[in-house]
Coordinates of C-alpha atoms in Angstrom, one line a residue:
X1 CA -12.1 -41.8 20.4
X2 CA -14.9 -44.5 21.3
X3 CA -18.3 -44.2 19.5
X4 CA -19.7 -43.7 23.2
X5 CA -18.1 -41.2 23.9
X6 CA -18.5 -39.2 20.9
X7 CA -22.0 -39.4 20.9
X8 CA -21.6 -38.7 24.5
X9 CA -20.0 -35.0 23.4
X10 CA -22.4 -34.7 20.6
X11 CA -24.8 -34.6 23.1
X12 CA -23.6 -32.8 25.5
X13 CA -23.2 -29.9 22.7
X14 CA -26.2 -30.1 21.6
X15 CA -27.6 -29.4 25.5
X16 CA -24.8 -26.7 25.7
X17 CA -26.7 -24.9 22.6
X18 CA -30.4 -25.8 23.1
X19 CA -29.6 -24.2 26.5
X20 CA -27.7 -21.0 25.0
X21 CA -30.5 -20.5 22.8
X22 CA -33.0 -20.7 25.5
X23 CA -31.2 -18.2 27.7
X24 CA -30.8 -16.2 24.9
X25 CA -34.6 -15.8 23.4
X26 CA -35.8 -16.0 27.3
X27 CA -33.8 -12.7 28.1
X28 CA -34.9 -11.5 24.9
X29 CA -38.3 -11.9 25.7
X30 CA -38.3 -10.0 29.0
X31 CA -36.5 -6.9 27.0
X32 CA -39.2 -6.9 24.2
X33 CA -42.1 -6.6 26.9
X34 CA -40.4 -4.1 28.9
X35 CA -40.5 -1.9 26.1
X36 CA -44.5 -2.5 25.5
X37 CA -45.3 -2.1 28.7
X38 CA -42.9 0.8 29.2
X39 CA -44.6 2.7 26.1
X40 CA -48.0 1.5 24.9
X41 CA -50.6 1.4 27.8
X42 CA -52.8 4.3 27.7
X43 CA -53.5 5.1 31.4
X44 CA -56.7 7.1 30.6
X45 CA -58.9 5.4 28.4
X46 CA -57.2 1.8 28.1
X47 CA -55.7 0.1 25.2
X48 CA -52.6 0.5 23.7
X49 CA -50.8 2.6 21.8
X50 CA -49.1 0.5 19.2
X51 CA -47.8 3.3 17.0
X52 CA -43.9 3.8 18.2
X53 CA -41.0 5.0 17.1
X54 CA -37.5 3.2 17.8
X55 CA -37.6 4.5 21.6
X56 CA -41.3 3.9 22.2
X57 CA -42.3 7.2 21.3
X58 CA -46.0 7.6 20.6
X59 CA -46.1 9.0 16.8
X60 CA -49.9 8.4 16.1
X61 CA -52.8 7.4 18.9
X62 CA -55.3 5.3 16.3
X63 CA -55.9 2.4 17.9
X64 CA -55.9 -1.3 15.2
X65 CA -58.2 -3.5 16.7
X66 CA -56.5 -6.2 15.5
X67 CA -53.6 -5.4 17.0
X68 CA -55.4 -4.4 20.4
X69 CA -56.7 -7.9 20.6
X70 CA -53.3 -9.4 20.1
X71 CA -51.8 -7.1 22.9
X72 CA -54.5 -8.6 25.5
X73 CA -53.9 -12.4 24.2
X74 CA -50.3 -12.0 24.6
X75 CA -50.2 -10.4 27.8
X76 CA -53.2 -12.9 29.4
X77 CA -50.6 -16.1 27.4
X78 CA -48.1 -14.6 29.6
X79 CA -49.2 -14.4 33.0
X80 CA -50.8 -17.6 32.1
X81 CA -47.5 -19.8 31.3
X82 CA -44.6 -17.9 32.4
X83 CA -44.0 -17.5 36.3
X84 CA -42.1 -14.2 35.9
X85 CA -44.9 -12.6 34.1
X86 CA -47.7 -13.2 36.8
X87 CA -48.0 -9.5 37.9
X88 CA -50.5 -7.9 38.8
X89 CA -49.3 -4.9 36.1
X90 CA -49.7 -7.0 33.2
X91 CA -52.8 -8.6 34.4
X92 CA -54.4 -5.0 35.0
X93 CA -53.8 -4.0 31.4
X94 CA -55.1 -6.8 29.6
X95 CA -58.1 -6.5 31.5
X96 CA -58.2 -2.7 30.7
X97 CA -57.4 -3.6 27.2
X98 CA -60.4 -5.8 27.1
X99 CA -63.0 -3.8 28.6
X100 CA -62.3 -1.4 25.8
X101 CA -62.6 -3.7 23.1
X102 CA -66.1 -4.6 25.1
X103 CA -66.5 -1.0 25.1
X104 CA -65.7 0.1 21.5
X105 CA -64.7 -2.5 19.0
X106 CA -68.2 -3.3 17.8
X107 CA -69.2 -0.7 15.0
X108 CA -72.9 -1.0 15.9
X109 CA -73.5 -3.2 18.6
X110 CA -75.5 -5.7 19.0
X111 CA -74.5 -6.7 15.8
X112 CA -70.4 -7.9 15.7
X113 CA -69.0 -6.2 13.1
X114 CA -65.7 -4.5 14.4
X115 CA -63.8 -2.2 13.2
X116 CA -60.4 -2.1 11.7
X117 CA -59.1 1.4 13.6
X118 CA -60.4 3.7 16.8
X119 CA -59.8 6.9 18.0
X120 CA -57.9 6.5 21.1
X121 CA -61.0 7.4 22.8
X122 CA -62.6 4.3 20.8
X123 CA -64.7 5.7 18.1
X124 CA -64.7 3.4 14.9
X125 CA -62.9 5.0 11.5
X126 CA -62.8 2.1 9.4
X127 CA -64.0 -1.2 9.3
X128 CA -62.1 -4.0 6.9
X129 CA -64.6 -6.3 5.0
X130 CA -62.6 -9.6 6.4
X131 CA -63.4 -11.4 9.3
X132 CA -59.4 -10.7 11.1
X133 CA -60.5 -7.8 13.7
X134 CA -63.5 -10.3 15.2
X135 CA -60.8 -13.3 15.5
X136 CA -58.2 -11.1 17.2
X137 CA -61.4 -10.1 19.6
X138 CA -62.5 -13.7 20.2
X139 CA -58.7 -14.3 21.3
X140 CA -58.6 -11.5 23.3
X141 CA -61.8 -12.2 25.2
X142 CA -60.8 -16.6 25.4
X143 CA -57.6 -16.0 26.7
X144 CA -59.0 -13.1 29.6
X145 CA -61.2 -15.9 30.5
X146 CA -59.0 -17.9 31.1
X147 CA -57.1 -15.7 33.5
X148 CA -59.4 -14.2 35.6
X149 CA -62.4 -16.7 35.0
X150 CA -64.7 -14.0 34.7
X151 CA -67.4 -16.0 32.4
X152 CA -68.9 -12.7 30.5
X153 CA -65.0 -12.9 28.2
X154 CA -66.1 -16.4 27.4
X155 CA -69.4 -15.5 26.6
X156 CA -68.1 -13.1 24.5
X157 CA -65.4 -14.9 22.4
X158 CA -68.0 -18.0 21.9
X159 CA -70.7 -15.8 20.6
X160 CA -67.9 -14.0 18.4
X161 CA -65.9 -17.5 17.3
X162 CA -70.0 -18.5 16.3
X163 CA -70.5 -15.2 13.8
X164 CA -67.4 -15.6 12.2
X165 CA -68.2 -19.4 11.5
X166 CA -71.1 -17.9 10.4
X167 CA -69.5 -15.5 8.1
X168 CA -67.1 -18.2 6.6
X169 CA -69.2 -21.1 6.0
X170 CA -73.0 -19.7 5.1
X171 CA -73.7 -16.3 4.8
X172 CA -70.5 -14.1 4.0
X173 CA -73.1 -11.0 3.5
X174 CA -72.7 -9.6 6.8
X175 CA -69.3 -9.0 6.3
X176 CA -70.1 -6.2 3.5
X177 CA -68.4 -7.5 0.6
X178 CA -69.8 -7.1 -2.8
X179 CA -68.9 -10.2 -5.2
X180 CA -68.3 -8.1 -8.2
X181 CA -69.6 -10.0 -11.4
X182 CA -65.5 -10.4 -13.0
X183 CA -64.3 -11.0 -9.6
X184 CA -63.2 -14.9 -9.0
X185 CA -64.6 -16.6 -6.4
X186 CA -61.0 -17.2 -4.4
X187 CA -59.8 -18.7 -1.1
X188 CA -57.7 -17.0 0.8
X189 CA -55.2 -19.3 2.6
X190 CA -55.6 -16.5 5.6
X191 CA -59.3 -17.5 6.4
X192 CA -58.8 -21.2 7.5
X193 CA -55.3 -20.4 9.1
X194 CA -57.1 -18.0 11.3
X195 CA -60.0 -20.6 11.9
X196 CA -57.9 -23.1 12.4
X197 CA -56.1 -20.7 15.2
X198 CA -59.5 -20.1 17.1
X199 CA -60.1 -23.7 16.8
X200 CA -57.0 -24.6 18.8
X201 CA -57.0 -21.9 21.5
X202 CA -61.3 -22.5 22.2
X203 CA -60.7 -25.9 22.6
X204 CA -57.6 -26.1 24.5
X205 CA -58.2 -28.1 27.8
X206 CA -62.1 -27.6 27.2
X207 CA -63.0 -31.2 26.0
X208 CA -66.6 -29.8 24.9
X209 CA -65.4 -26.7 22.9
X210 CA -62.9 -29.3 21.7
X211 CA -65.8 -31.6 20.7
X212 CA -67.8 -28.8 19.2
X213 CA -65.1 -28.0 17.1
X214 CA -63.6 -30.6 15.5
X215 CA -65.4 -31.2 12.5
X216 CA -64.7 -27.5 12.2
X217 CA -60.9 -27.9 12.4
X218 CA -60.7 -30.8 10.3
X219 CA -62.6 -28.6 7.4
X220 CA -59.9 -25.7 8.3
X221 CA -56.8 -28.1 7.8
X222 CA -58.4 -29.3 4.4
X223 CA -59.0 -26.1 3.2
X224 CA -55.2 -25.0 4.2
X225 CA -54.3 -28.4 2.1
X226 CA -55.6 -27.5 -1.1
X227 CA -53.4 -24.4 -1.4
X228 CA -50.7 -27.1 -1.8
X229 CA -50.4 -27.2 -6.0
X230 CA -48.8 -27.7 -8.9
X231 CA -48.1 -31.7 -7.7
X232 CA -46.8 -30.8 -4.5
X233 CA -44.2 -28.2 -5.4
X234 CA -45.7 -24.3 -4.7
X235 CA -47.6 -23.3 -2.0
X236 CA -49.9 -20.9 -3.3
X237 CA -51.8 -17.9 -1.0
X238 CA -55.2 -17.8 -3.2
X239 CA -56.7 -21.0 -4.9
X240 CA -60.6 -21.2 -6.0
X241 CA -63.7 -22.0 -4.1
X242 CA -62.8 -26.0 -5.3
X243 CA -59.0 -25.9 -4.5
X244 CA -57.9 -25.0 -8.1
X245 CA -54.9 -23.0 -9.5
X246 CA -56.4 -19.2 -9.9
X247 CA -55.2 -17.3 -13.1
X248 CA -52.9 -14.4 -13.4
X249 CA -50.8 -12.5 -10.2
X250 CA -53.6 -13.5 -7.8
X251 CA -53.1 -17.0 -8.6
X252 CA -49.5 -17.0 -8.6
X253 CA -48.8 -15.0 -5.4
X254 CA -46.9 -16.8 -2.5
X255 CA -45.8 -15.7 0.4
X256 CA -43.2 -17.8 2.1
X257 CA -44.0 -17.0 5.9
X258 CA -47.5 -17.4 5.7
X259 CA -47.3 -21.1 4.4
X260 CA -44.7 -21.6 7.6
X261 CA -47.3 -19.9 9.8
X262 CA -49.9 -22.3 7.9
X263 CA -47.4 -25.4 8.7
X264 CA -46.8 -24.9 12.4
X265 CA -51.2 -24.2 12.9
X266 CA -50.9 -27.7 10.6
X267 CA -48.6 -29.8 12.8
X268 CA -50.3 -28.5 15.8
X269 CA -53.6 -30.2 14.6
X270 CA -51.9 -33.0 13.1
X271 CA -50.0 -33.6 16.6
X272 CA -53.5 -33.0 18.7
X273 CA -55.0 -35.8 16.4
X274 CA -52.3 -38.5 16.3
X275 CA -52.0 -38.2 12.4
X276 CA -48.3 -38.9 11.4
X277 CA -48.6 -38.9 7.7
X278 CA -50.5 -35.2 7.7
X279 CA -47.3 -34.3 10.3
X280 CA -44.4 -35.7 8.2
X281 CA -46.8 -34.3 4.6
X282 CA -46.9 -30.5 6.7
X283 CA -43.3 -30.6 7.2
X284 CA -42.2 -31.2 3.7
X285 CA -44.7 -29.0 2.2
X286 CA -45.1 -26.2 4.4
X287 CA -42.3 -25.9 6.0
X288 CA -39.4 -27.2 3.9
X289 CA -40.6 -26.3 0.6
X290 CA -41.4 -22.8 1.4
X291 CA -38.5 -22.3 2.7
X292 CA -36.5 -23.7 -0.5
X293 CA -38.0 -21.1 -2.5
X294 CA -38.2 -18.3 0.1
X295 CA -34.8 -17.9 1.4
X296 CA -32.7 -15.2 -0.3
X297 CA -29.2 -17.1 -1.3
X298 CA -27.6 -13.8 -1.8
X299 CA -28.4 -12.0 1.3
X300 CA -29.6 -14.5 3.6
X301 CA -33.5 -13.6 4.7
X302 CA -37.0 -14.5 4.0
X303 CA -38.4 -12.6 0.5
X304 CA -41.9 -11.4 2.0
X305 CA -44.0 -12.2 -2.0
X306 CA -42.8 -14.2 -4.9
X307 CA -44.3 -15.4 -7.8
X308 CA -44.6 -19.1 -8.3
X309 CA -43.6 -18.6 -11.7
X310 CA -40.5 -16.9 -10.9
X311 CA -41.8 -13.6 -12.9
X312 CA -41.3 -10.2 -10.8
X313 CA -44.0 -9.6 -8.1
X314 CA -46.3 -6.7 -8.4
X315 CA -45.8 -5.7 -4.8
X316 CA -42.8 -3.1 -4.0
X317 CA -42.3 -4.5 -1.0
X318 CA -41.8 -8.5 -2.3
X319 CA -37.7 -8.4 -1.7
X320 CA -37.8 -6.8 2.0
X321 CA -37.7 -8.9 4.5
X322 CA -39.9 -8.3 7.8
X323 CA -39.9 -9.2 11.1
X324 CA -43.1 -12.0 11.2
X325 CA -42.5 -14.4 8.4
X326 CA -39.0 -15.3 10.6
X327 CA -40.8 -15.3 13.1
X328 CA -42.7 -18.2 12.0
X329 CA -40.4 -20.0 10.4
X330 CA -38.5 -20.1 14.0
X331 CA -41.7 -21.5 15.7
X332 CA -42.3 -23.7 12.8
X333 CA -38.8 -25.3 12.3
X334 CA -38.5 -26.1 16.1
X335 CA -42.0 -27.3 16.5
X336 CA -41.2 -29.1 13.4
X337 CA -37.9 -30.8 15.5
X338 CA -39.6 -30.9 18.5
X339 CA -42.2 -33.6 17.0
X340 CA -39.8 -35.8 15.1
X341 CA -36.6 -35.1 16.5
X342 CA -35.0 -34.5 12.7
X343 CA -31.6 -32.8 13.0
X344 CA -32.2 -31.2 9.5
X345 CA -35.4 -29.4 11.0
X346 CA -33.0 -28.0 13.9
X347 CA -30.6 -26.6 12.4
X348 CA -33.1 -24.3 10.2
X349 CA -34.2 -23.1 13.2
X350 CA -30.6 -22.1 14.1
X351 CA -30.3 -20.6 10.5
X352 CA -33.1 -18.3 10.7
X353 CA -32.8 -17.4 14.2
X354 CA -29.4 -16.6 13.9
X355 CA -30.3 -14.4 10.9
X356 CA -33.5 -13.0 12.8
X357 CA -31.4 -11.8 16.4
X358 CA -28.6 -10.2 14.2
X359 CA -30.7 -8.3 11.6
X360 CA -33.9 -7.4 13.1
X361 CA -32.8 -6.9 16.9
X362 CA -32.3 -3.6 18.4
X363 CA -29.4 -4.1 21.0
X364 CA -30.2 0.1 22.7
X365 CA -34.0 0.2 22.9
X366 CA -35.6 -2.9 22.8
X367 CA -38.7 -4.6 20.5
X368 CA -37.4 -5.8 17.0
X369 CA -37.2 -3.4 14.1
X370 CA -39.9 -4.4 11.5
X371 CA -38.5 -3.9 7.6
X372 CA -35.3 -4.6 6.1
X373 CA -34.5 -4.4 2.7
X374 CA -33.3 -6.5 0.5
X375 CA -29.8 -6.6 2.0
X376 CA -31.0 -6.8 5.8
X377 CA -30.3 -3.0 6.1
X378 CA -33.3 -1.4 8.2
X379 CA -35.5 0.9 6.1
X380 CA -38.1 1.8 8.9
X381 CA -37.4 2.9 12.5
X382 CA -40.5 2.2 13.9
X383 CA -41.1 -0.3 16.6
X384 CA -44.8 -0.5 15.8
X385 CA -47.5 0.7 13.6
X386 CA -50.9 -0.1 12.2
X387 CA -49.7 -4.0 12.0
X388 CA -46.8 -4.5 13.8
X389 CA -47.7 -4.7 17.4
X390 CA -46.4 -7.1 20.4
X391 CA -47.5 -10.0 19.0
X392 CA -45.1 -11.6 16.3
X393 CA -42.1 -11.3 18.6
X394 CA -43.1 -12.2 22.1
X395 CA -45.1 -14.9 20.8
X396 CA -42.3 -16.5 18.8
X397 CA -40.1 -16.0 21.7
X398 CA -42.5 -17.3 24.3
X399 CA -43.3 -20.5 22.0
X400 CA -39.2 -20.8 21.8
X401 CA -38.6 -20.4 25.6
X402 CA -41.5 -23.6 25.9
X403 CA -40.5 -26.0 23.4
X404 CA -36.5 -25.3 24.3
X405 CA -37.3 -26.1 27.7
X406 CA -39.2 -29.5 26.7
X407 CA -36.3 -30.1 24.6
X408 CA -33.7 -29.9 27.8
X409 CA -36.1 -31.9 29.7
X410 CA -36.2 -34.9 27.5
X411 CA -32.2 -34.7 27.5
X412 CA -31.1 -37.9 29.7
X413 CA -29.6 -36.8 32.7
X414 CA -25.3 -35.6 32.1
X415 CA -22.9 -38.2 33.1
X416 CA -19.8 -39.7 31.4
X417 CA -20.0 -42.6 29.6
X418 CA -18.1 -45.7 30.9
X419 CA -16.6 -48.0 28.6
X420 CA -18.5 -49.5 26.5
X421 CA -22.0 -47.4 27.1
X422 CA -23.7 -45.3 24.3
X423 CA -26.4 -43.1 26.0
X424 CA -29.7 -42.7 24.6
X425 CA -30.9 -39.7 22.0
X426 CA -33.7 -38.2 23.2
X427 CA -36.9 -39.4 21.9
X428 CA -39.3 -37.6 19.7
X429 CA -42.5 -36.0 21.5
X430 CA -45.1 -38.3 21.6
X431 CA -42.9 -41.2 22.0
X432 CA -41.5 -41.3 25.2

């Protein structure tokens, strides 16, 4: 066989799965909102239900802000991008979705503080000291904007995105946390990762935002940097205020899918600036070396905490394996291929989303189960609860359907090679 031609077939197989694999997570896709919007819309006093059992069965109708502010970004990012999804259905509840977070997220308006649960009818019954509810609501409100171009949602997630810089950077107080006198002074990994989040979907095709913001970003991916220790080889979830090694659990803890949600916000910002060393430094250290030390070599999977000394984590739930960290590594490792066009990078993604269809897909009901145990058995039925709402999945599956698609498209056209040809491999983004 001539060189041509095999790379000819090696091509033509690797369009053959890119385009299995969009099929497949596009079909998914459609069957995982079909069950939200089937089950969760509350007719009377908008929102969503996001407690459900494996057939969409309302169990418990508390509403998680956070998750209520997911619901309406994912539905808005939907009927945004995706042709089939601009109806007017899904458009309706995202807007009622919103004008209940308007409504009733705020404990004591004006002030911003939201709450962390509602009653269905949207009274508050507890508020998290954390700045995660307000982020969710500053998504919800940038992406309705963008929509329905109704200015009072951008008003609204600006203000928002303004108090939580607020919060973060200069006066933490309003949040309602004590610091407790033997308490260390930590960094959460979470809090840049989400600022870095806002920072990306405020700016997107809004040069001023953008402009507003970048000094802002840049701080985020720094901060996101320094949890990078022990000379490059652990990725640790708390450091201190000055990007040092914590002591004790705290300072130990990892968790694998968080650094691989870390990476893809990182390559993201990397790619937006035109940085190549910060993309090819994200992809060795949050995405391949979490994923080293993450992936169970017994039972296939993601461990959801380890300790970066290898000692036993305190959680009971450190060996299960849930449904978002594979979620993220699937948007991370074909992101991650997607910008460099490494072959290694690709075929994680086909590891873990082989893995993530056949253990956490439900083939009768739809939506994903949540927790698996060790083995990949499922120990809980539910479809949703008070953090598992339609978020993780469509949005992995959405980001999937894109980037396969761009993939395809950079895929010179199929024709057989005459003698002595050798076709092209497609070129990395950015490059062509």
């Amino acid at each position: 066989m001539s060189g041509g031609l095999r790379v000819w077939q090696d091509m033509e197989k690797e369009r053959e799965t890119l385009q299995a694999w969009k099929e497949r997570v596009g079909q998914e896709l459609d069957r995982v909102m079909a069950f939200w919007m089937d089950h969760s819309h509350d007719q009377e006093h908008g929102g969503f239900f996001t407690c459900l059992g494996r057939d969409g069965k309302v169990y418990d109708d508390l509403k998680y802000v956070w998750l209520q502010g997911r619901q309406v970004w994912m539905y808005c990012h939907l009927y945004r991008k995706f042709e089939r999804f601009r109806r007017p259905e899904l458009l309706d509840s995202a807007k009622a979705g919103g004008e209940f977070l308007l409504r009733s997220a705020r404990v004591a308006p004006p002030g911003k503080k939201c709450a962390f649960v509602l009653t269905r009818d949207g009274r508050p019954v507890k508020v998290q000291r954390t700045i995660f509810s307000e982020c969710f609501y500053t998504m919800a409100m940038n992406e309705l904007w963008r929509v329905t171009g109704e200015a009072h949602y951008q008003i609204e997630a600006v203000e928002m995105m303004d108090q939580i810089v607020h919060w973060v950077r200069e006066d933490p107080s309003g949040l309602g946390r004590p610091q407790l006198p033997g308490a260390p002074a930590s960094d959460p990994m979470a809090v840049p990762m989400m600022l870095l989040n806002l920072v990306e979907q405020l700016g997107e095709s809004d040069e001023e935002l953008a402009g507003n913001y970048a000094e802002l970003g840049d701080w985020c991916a720094q901060r996101i940097l320094q949890h990078v220790q022990r000379d490059g080889q652990a990725v640790l979830e708390n450091v201190s205020e000055d990007g040092e090694e914590l002591p004790g659990c705290l300072g130990r803890h990892q968790n694998p899918g968080h650094a691989l949600e870390a990476g893809w916000f990182l390559l993201r910002h990397a790619i937006r600036k035109g940085d190549p060393e910060l993309r090819a430094h994200v992809v060795d250290k949050f995405l391949l070396l979490p994923f080293r030390s993450g992936w169970d070599p017994d039972h296939g999977g993601l461990f959801y905490f380890q300790d970066a000394d290898g000692l036993c984590p305190t959680q009971l739930e450190w060996a299960m394996k849930l449904w978002w960290p594979h979620c993220e590594a699937m948007i991370a490792f074909l992101m991650g291929y997607s910008d460099s066009g490494d072959p290694a990078l690709l075929q994680l993604f086909y590891q873990v989303a082989e893995y993530t269809f056949r253990q956490f897909r439900d083939p009768e009901y739809g939506e994903w189960f949540g927790y698996l145990n060790r083995e990949g058995r499922v120990v809980l039925t539910i479809k949703g609860g008070p953090f598992k709402g339609c978020f993780h999945v469509p949005r992995c599956l959405a980001m999937c359907e894109e980037m396969l698609g761009a993939l395809l498209s950079r895929l010179p056209p199929v024709r057989a090679p005459r003698a002595g040809s050798l076709p092209a491999a497609p070129a990395p983004r950015g490059t062509e």
